[in-house]
Tab-separated table of C-alpha atoms in Angstrom:
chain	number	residue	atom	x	y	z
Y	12	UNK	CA	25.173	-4.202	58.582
Y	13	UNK	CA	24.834	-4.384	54.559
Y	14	UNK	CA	25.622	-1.119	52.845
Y	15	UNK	CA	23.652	0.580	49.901
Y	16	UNK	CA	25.472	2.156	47.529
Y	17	UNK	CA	24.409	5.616	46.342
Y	18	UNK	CA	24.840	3.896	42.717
Y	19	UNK	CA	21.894	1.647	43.648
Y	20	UNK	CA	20.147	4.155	45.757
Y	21	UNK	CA	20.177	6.696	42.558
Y	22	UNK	CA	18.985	4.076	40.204
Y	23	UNK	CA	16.215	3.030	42.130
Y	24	UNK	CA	14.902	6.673	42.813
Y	25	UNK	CA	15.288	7.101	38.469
Y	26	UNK	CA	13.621	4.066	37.660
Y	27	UNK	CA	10.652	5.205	40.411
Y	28	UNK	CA	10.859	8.707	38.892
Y	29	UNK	CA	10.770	7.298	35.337
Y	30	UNK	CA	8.081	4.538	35.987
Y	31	UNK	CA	5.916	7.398	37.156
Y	32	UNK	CA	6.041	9.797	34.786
Y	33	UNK	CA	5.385	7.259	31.838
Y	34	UNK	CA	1.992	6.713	34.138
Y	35	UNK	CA	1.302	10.633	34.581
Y	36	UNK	CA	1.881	10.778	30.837
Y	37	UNK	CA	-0.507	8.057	29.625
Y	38	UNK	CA	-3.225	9.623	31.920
Y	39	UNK	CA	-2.625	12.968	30.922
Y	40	UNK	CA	-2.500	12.028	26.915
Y	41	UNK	CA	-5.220	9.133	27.440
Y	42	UNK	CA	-6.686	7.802	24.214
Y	43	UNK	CA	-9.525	9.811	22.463
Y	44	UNK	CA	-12.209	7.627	21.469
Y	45	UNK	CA	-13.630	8.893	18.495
Y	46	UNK	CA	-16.858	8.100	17.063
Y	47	UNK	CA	-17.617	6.347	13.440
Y	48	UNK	CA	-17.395	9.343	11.446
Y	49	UNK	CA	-14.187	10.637	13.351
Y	50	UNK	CA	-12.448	7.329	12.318
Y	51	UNK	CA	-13.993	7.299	8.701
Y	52	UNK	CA	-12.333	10.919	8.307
Y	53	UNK	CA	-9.274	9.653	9.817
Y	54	UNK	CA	-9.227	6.471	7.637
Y	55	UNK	CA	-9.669	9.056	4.716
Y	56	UNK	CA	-7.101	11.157	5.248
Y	57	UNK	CA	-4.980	8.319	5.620
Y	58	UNK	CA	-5.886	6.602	1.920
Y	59	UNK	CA	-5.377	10.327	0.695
Y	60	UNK	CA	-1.981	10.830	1.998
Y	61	UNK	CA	-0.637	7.589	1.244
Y	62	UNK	CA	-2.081	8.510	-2.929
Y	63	UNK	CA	-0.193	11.572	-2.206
Y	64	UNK	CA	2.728	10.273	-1.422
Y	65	UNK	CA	2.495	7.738	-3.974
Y	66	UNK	CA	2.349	10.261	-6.802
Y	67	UNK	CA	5.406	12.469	-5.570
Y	68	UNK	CA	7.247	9.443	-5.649
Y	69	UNK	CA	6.049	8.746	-8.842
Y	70	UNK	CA	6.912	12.382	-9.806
Y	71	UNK	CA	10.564	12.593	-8.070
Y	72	UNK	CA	11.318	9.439	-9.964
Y	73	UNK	CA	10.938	11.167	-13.029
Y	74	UNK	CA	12.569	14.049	-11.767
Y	75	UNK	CA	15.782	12.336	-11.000
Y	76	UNK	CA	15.599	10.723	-14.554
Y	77	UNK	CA	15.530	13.811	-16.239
Y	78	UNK	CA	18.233	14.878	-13.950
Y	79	UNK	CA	20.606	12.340	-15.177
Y	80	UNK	CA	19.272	12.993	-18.513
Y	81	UNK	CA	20.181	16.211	-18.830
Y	82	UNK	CA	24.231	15.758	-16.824
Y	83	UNK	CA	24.571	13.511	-19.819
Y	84	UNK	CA	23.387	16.065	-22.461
Y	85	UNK	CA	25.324	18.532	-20.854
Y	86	UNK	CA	28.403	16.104	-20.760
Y	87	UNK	CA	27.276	15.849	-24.478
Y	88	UNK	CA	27.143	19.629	-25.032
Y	89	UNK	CA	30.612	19.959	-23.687
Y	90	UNK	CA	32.235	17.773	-25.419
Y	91	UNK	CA	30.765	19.059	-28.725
Y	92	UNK	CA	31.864	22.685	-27.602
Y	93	UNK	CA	35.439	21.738	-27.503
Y	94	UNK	CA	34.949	20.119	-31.053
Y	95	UNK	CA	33.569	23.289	-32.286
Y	96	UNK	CA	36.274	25.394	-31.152
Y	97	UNK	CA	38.487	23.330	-32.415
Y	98	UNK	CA	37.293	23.160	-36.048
Y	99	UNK	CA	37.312	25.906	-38.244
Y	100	UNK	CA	34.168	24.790	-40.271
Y	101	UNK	CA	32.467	28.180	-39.878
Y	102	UNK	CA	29.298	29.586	-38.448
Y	103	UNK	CA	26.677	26.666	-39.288
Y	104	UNK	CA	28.385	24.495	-36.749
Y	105	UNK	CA	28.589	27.497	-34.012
Y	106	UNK	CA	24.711	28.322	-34.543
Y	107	UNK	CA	23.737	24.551	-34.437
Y	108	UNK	CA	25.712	24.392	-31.482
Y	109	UNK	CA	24.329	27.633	-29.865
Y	110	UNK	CA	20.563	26.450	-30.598
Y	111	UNK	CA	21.775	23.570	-28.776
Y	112	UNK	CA	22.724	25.397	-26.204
Y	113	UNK	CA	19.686	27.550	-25.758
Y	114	UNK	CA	17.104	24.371	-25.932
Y	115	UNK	CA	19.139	22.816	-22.915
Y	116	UNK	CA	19.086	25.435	-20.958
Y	117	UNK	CA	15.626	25.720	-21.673
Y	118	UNK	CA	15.361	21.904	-19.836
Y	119	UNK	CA	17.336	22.636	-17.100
Y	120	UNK	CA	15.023	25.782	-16.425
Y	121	UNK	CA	11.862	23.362	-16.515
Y	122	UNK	CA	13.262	20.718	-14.676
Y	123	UNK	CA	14.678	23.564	-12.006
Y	124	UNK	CA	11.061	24.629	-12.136
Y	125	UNK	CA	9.581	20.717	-11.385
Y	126	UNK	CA	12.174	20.272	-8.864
Y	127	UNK	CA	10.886	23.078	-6.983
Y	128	UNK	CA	7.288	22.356	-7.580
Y	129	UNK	CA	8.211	18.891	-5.662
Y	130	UNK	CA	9.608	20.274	-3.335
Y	131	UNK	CA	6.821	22.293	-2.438
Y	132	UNK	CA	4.359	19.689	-2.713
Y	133	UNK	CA	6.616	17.811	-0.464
Y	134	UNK	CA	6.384	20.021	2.078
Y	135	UNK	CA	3.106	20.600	1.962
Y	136	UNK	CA	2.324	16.574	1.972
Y	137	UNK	CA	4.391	16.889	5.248
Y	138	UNK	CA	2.099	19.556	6.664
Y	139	UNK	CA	-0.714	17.173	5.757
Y	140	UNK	CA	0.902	14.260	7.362
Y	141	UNK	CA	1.448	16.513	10.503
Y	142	UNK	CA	-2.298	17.640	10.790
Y	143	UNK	CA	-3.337	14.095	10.253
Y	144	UNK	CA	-1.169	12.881	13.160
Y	145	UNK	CA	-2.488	15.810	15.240
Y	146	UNK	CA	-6.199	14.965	14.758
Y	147	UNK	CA	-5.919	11.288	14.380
Y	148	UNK	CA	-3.092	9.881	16.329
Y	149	UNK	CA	-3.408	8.295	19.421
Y	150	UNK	CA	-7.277	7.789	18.915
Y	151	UNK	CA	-9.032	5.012	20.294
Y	152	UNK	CA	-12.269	3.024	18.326
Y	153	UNK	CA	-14.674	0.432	18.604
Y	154	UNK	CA	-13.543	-2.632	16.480
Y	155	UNK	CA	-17.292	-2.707	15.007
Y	156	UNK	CA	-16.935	1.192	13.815
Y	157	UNK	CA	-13.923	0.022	11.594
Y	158	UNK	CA	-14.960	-2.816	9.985
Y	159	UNK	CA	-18.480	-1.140	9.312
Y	160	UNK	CA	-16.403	1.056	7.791
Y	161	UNK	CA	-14.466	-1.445	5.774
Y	162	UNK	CA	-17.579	-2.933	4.458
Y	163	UNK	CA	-18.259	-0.046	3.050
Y	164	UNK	CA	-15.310	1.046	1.306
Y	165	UNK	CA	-16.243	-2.912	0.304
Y	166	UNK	CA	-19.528	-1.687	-1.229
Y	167	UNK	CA	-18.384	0.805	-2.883
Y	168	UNK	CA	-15.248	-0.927	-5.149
């Protein structure tokens, strides 16, 4: 008499058990088939987030520069600080210094301030991107519908 082990018996009953709810779970979900306009506002939405995205990148790339930019002026500023107290030339030096001072600070405030406005737009690009996959993921369409639709985005260029 052979023997089944309750290794094999167990991994049998999970791959039934898994193999069956993939199948529940593709006929529950199913594909929505959408009609032209659907997928021309879903290819839309798509060309506008990936411009979106585009730009932040765009914008965070400058971001980080003037990040860097400004650790180097305040490397700069430091430096010059010790000078200062080091010197006795008087109070020209100190005020040139101190305007200095003030007109940095000044960047790291606006920078502070573009670093948060990113951020924000970030987020709300991900909120988008969310909504987008919501409405259009999963969708089904009629080959025809989408290169109509290509044509004319075509026409239009």
């Amino acid at each position: 008499m052979k023997r089944i082990t309750f290794s094999a018996v167990a991994g049998a009953l999970l791959l039934t058990l898994i193999s069956s709810m993939h199948g529940a779970q593709a006929q529950a979900k199913g594909d929505k088939v959408v009609s032209r306009d659907e997928l021309r506002a879903c290819m839309d939405s798509e060309s506008d987030l990936a411009t979106r995205r585009k730009a932040l990148e765009e914008r965070r790339g400058k971001n980080n520069e003037e990040a860097v930019a400004i650790k180097a002026e305040a490397t700069e500023l430091s430096a010059e600080q010790k000078r200062a107290e080091e010197s006795s030339s008087g109070m020209g030096q100190r005020e040139r210094f101190e305007r200095k001072v003030r007109a940095h600070n000044a960047r790291v405030k606006a920078q502070q301030a573009g670093t948060e406005s990113l951020q924000a737009d970030y987020e709300g690009l991900n909120k988008s991107l969310v909504a987008h996959n919501d409405k259009c993921g999963g969708i089904s369409y009629s080959k025809e519908d989408k290169e109509a639709i290509l044509k004319e985005r075509e026409g239009k260029k």
